[in-house]
Short mmCIF file of C-alpha atoms in Angstrom, two decimals:
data_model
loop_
_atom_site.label_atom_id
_atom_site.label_comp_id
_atom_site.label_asym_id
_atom_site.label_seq_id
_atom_site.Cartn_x
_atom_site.Cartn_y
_atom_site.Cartn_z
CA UNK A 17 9.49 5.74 -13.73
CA UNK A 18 8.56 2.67 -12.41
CA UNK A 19 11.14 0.95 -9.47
CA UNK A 20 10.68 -2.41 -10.79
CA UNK A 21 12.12 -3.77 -7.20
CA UNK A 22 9.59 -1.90 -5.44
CA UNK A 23 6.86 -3.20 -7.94
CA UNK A 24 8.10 -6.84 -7.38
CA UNK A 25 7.77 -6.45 -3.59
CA UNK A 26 4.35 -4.73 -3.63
CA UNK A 27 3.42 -7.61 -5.99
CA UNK A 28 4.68 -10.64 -3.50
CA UNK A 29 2.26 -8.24 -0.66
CA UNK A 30 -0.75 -9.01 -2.91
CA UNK A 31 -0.18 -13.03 -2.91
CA UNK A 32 1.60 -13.14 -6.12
CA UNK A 33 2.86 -16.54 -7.01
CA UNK A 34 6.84 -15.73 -6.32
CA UNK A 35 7.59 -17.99 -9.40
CA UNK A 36 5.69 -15.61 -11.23
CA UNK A 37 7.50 -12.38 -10.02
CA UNK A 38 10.75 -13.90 -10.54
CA UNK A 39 9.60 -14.53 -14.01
CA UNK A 40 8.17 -10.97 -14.32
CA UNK A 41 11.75 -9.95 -12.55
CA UNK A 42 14.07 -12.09 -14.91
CA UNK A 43 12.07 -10.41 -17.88
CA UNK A 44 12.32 -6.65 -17.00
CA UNK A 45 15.91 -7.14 -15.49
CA UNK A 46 17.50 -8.30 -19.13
CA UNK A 47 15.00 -6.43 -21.52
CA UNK A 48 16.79 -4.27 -24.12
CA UNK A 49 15.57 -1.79 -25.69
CA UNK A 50 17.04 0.72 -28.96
CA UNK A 51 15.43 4.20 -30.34
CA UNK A 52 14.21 3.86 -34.42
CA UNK A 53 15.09 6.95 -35.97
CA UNK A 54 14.11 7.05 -40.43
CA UNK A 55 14.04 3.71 -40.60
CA UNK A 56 17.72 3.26 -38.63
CA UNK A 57 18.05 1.75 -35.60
CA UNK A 58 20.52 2.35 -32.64
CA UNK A 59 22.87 0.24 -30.83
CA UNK A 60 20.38 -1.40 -27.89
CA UNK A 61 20.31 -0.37 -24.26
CA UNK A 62 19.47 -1.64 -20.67
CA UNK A 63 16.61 0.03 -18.89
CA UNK A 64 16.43 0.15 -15.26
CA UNK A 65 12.60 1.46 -14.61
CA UNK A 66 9.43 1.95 -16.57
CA UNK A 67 7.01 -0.74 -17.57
CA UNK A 68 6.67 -1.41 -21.24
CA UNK A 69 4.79 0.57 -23.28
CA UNK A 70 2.07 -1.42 -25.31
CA UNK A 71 2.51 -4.70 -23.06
CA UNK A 72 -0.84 -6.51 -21.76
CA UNK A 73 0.72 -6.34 -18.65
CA UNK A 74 1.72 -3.00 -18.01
CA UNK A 75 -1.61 -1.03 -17.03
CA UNK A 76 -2.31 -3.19 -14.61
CA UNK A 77 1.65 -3.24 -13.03
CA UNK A 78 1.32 0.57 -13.46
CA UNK A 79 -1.81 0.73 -11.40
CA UNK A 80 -0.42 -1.64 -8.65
CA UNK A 81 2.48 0.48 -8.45
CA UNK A 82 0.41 3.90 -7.70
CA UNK A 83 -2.91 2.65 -5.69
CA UNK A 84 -1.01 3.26 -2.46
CA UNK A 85 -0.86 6.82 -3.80
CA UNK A 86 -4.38 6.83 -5.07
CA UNK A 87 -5.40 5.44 -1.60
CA UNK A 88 -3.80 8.07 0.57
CA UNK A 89 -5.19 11.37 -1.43
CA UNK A 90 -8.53 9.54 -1.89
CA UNK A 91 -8.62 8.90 2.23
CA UNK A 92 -8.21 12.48 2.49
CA UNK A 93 -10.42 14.37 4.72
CA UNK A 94 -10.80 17.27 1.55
CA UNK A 95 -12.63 17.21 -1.91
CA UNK A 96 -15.74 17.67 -3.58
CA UNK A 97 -18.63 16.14 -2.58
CA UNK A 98 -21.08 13.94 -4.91
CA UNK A 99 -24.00 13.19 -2.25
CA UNK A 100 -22.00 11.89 0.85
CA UNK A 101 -19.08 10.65 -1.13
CA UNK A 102 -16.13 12.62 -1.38
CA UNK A 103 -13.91 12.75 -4.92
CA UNK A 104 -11.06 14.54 -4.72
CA UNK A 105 -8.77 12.61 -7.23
CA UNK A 106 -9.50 11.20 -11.32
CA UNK A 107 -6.68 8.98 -12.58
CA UNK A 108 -6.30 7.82 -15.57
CA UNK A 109 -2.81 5.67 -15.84
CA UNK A 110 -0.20 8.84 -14.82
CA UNK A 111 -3.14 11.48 -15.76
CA UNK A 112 -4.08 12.60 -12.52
CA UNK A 113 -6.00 15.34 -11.96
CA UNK A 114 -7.20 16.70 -8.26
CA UNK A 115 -10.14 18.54 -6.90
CA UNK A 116 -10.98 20.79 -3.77
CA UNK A 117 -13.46 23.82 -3.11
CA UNK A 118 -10.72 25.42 -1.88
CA UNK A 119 -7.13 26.57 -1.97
CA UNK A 120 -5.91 25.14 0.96
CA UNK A 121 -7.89 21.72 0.71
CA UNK A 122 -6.13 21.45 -2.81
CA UNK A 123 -2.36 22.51 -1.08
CA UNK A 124 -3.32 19.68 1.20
CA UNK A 125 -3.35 17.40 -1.88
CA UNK A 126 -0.81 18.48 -3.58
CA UNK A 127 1.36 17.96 -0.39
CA UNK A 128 0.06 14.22 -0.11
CA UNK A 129 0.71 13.56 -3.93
CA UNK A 130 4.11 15.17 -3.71
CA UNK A 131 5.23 13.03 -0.74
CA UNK A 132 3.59 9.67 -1.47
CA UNK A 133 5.30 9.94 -5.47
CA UNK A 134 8.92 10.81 -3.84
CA UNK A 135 7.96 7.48 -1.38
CA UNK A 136 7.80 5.50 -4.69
CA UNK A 137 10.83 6.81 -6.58
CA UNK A 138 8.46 8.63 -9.18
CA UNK A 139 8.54 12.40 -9.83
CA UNK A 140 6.00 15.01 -11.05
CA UNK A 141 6.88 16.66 -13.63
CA UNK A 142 6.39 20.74 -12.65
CA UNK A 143 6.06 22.00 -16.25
CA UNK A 144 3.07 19.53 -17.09
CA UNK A 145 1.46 19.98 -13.74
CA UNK A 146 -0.06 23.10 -13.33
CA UNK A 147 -4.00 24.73 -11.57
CA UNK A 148 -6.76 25.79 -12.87
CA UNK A 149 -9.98 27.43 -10.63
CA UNK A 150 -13.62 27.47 -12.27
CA UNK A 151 -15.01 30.00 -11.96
CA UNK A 152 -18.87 29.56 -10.11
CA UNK A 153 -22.08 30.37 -11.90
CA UNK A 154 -23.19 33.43 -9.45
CA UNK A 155 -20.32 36.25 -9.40
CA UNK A 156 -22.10 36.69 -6.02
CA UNK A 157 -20.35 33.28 -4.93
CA UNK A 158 -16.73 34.64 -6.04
CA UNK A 159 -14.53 34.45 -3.09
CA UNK A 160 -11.58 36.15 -5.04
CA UNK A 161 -10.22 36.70 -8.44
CA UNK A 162 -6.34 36.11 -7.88
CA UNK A 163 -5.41 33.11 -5.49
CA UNK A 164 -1.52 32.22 -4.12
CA UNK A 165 0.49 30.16 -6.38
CA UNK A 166 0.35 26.68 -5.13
CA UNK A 167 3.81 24.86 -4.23
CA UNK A 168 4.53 21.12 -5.45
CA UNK A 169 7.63 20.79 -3.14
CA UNK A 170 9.53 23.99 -3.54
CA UNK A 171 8.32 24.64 -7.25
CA UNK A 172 5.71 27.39 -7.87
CA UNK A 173 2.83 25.86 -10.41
CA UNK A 174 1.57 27.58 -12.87
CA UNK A 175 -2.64 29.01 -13.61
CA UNK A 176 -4.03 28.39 -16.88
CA UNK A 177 -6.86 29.40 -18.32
CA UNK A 178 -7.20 26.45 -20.47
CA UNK A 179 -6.22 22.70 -20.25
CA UNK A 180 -5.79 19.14 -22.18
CA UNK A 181 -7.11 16.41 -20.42
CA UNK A 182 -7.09 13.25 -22.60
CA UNK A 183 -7.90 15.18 -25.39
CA UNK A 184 -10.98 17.15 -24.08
CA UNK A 185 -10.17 21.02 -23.76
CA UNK A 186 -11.35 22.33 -20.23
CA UNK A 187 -11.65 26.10 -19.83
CA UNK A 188 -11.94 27.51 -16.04
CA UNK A 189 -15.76 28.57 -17.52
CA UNK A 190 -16.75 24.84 -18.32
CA UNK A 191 -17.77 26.28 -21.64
CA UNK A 192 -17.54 23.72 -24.32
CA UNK A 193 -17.12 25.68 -27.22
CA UNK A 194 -13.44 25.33 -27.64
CA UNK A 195 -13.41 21.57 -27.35
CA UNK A 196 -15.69 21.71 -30.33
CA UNK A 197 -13.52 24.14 -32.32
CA UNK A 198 -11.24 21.16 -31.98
CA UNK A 199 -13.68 18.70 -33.07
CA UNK A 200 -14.25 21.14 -36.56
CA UNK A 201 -10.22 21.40 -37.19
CA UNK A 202 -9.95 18.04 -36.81
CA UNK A 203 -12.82 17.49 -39.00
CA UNK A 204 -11.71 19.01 -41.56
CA UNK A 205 -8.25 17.72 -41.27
CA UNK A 206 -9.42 13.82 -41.65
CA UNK A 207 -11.97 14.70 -43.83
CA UNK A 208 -8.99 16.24 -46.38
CA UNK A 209 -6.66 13.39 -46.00
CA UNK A 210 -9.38 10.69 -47.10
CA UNK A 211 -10.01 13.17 -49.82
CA UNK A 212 -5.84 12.77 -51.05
CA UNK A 213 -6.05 9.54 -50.35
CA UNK A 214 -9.04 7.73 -51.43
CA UNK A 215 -10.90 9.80 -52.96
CA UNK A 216 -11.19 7.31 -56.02
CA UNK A 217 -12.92 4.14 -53.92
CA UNK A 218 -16.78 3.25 -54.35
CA UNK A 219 -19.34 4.82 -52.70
CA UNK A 220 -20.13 1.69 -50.09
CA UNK A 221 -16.06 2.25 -49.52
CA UNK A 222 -16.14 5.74 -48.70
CA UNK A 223 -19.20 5.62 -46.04
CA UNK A 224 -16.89 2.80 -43.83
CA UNK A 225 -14.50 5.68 -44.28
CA UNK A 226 -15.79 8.61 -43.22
CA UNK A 227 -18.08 6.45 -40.45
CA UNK A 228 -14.41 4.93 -39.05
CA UNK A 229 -12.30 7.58 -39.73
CA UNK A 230 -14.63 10.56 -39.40
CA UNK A 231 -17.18 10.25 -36.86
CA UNK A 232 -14.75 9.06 -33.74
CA UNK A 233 -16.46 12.00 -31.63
CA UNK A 234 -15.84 9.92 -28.29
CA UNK A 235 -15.62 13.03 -25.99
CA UNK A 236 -18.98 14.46 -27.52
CA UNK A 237 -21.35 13.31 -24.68
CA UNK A 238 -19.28 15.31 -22.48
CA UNK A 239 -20.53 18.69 -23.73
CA UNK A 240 -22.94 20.02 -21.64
CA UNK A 241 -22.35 23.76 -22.11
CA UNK A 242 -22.21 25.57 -25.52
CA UNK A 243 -23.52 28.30 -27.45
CA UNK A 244 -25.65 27.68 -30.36
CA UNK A 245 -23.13 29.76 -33.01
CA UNK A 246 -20.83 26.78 -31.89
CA UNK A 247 -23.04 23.82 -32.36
CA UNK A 248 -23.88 25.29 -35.56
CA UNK A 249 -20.56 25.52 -37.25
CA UNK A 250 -20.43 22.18 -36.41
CA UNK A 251 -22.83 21.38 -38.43
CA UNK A 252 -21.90 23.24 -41.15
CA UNK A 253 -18.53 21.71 -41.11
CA UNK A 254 -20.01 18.30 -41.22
CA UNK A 255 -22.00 19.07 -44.31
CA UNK A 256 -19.34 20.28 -45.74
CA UNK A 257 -17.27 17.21 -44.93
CA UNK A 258 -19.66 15.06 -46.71
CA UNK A 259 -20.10 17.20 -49.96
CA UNK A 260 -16.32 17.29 -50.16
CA UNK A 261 -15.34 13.86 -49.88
CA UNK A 262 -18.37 12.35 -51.70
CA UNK A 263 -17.86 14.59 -54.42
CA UNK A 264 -21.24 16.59 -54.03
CA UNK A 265 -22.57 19.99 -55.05
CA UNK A 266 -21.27 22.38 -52.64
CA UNK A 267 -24.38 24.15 -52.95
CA UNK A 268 -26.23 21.13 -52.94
CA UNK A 269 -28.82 20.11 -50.55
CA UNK A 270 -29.37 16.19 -49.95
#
């Protein structure tokens, strides 16, 4: 929900040539836009917000529009430290997710997200929002078990145990094992649709395949704790990927 007139301004703040926001203005003002639904399209409509999805342009007139955001929980006195710097926000487009050691730090930032978004005609969206609290190493460090609800405006948010964040699972333990669960479902998942579909190509085919198709493990350096029953099935599911699509011996050993 991006106030294109807003945008446009902060744009002409930054030195913007104004021939090129008028362009930029002129475009988004008369765009059209229609919803494809089995291959039948509907009668086109005007939009009056919201930069366009798949356009060059649009990550980086997304970003312009929230750094003032960014900016103000960032220059926050609260977060976690890393040495002397303090990091108390990760944003990735409108993924944002925010971090204190403690309840009221977070409040803090939840307040300064919640007011600098309304300043900028955007909302948060209270059922995809919601806390989690990791749990420390030493039980001896606990400082309690149940904590208030936290308030975004005059909505309660929800704890969870669990959480997507750009695809990686994170569990209030920081125990990767159910991120790799996901890794072996989808394993087998791809592995069984090359299987349907091309399971009749050469072998120099099928290794472009599985390498392209297969192997896209981008979240995998991020595992750092894991038990070894879980890393295991892992590698029994890849074997058992390969036999199945190359058309091995499933009691085979290569």
């Amino acid at each position: 929900m991006v106030n294109y007139w807003k945008l446009f301004n902060m744009l002409l703040d930054d030195g913007i040539s104004p021939a090129m926001v008028h362009l930029l203005a002129n475009w988004y003002s008369q765009q059209e836009m229609c919803v494809r639904w089995n291959s039948v399209l509907s009668t086109c409509f005007t939009t009056g917000n919201g930069t366009r999805q798949g356009g060059v342009l649009s990550p980086y007139l997304f970003s312009r529009y929230i750094r003032g955001m960014i900016r103000s929980i960032a220059n926050c006195t609260v977060g976690c430290k890393i040495g002397n710097m303090s990091v108390n926000i990760l944003a990735y487009a409108d993924d944002i997710v925010l971090l204190s050691p403690s309840w009221r730090g977070l409040q803090l930032l939840i307040d300064t997200l919640f007011l600098c978004v309304k300043d900028i005609n955007m909302l948060c969206s209270d059922r995809k929002t919601v806390c989690m609290v990791v749990n420390p190493q030493r039980r001896s460090a606990l400082v309690r078990a149940v904590f208030p609800s936290f308030k975004l405006g005059t909505i309660d948010l929800q704890f969870v145990p669990t959480f997507h964040y750009l695809g990686h699972i994170i569990t209030e333990s920081l125990c990767d094992n159910e991120d790799i669960h996901r890794e072996i479902k989808n394993l087998f998942i791809r592995t069984n649709s090359l299987v349907r579909k091309f399971s009749k190509c050469s072998f120099m085919v099928k290794c472009t395949l599985f390498r392209s198709y297969c192997l896209s493990l981008y979240d995998i350096a991020l595992w750092q704790k894991y038990t070894v029953t879980c890393i295991n099935k892992l590698r029994s599911c890849y074997n058992k990927c390969i036999k199945l699509f190359f058309g091995y011996h499933r009691r085979g050993s290569y």
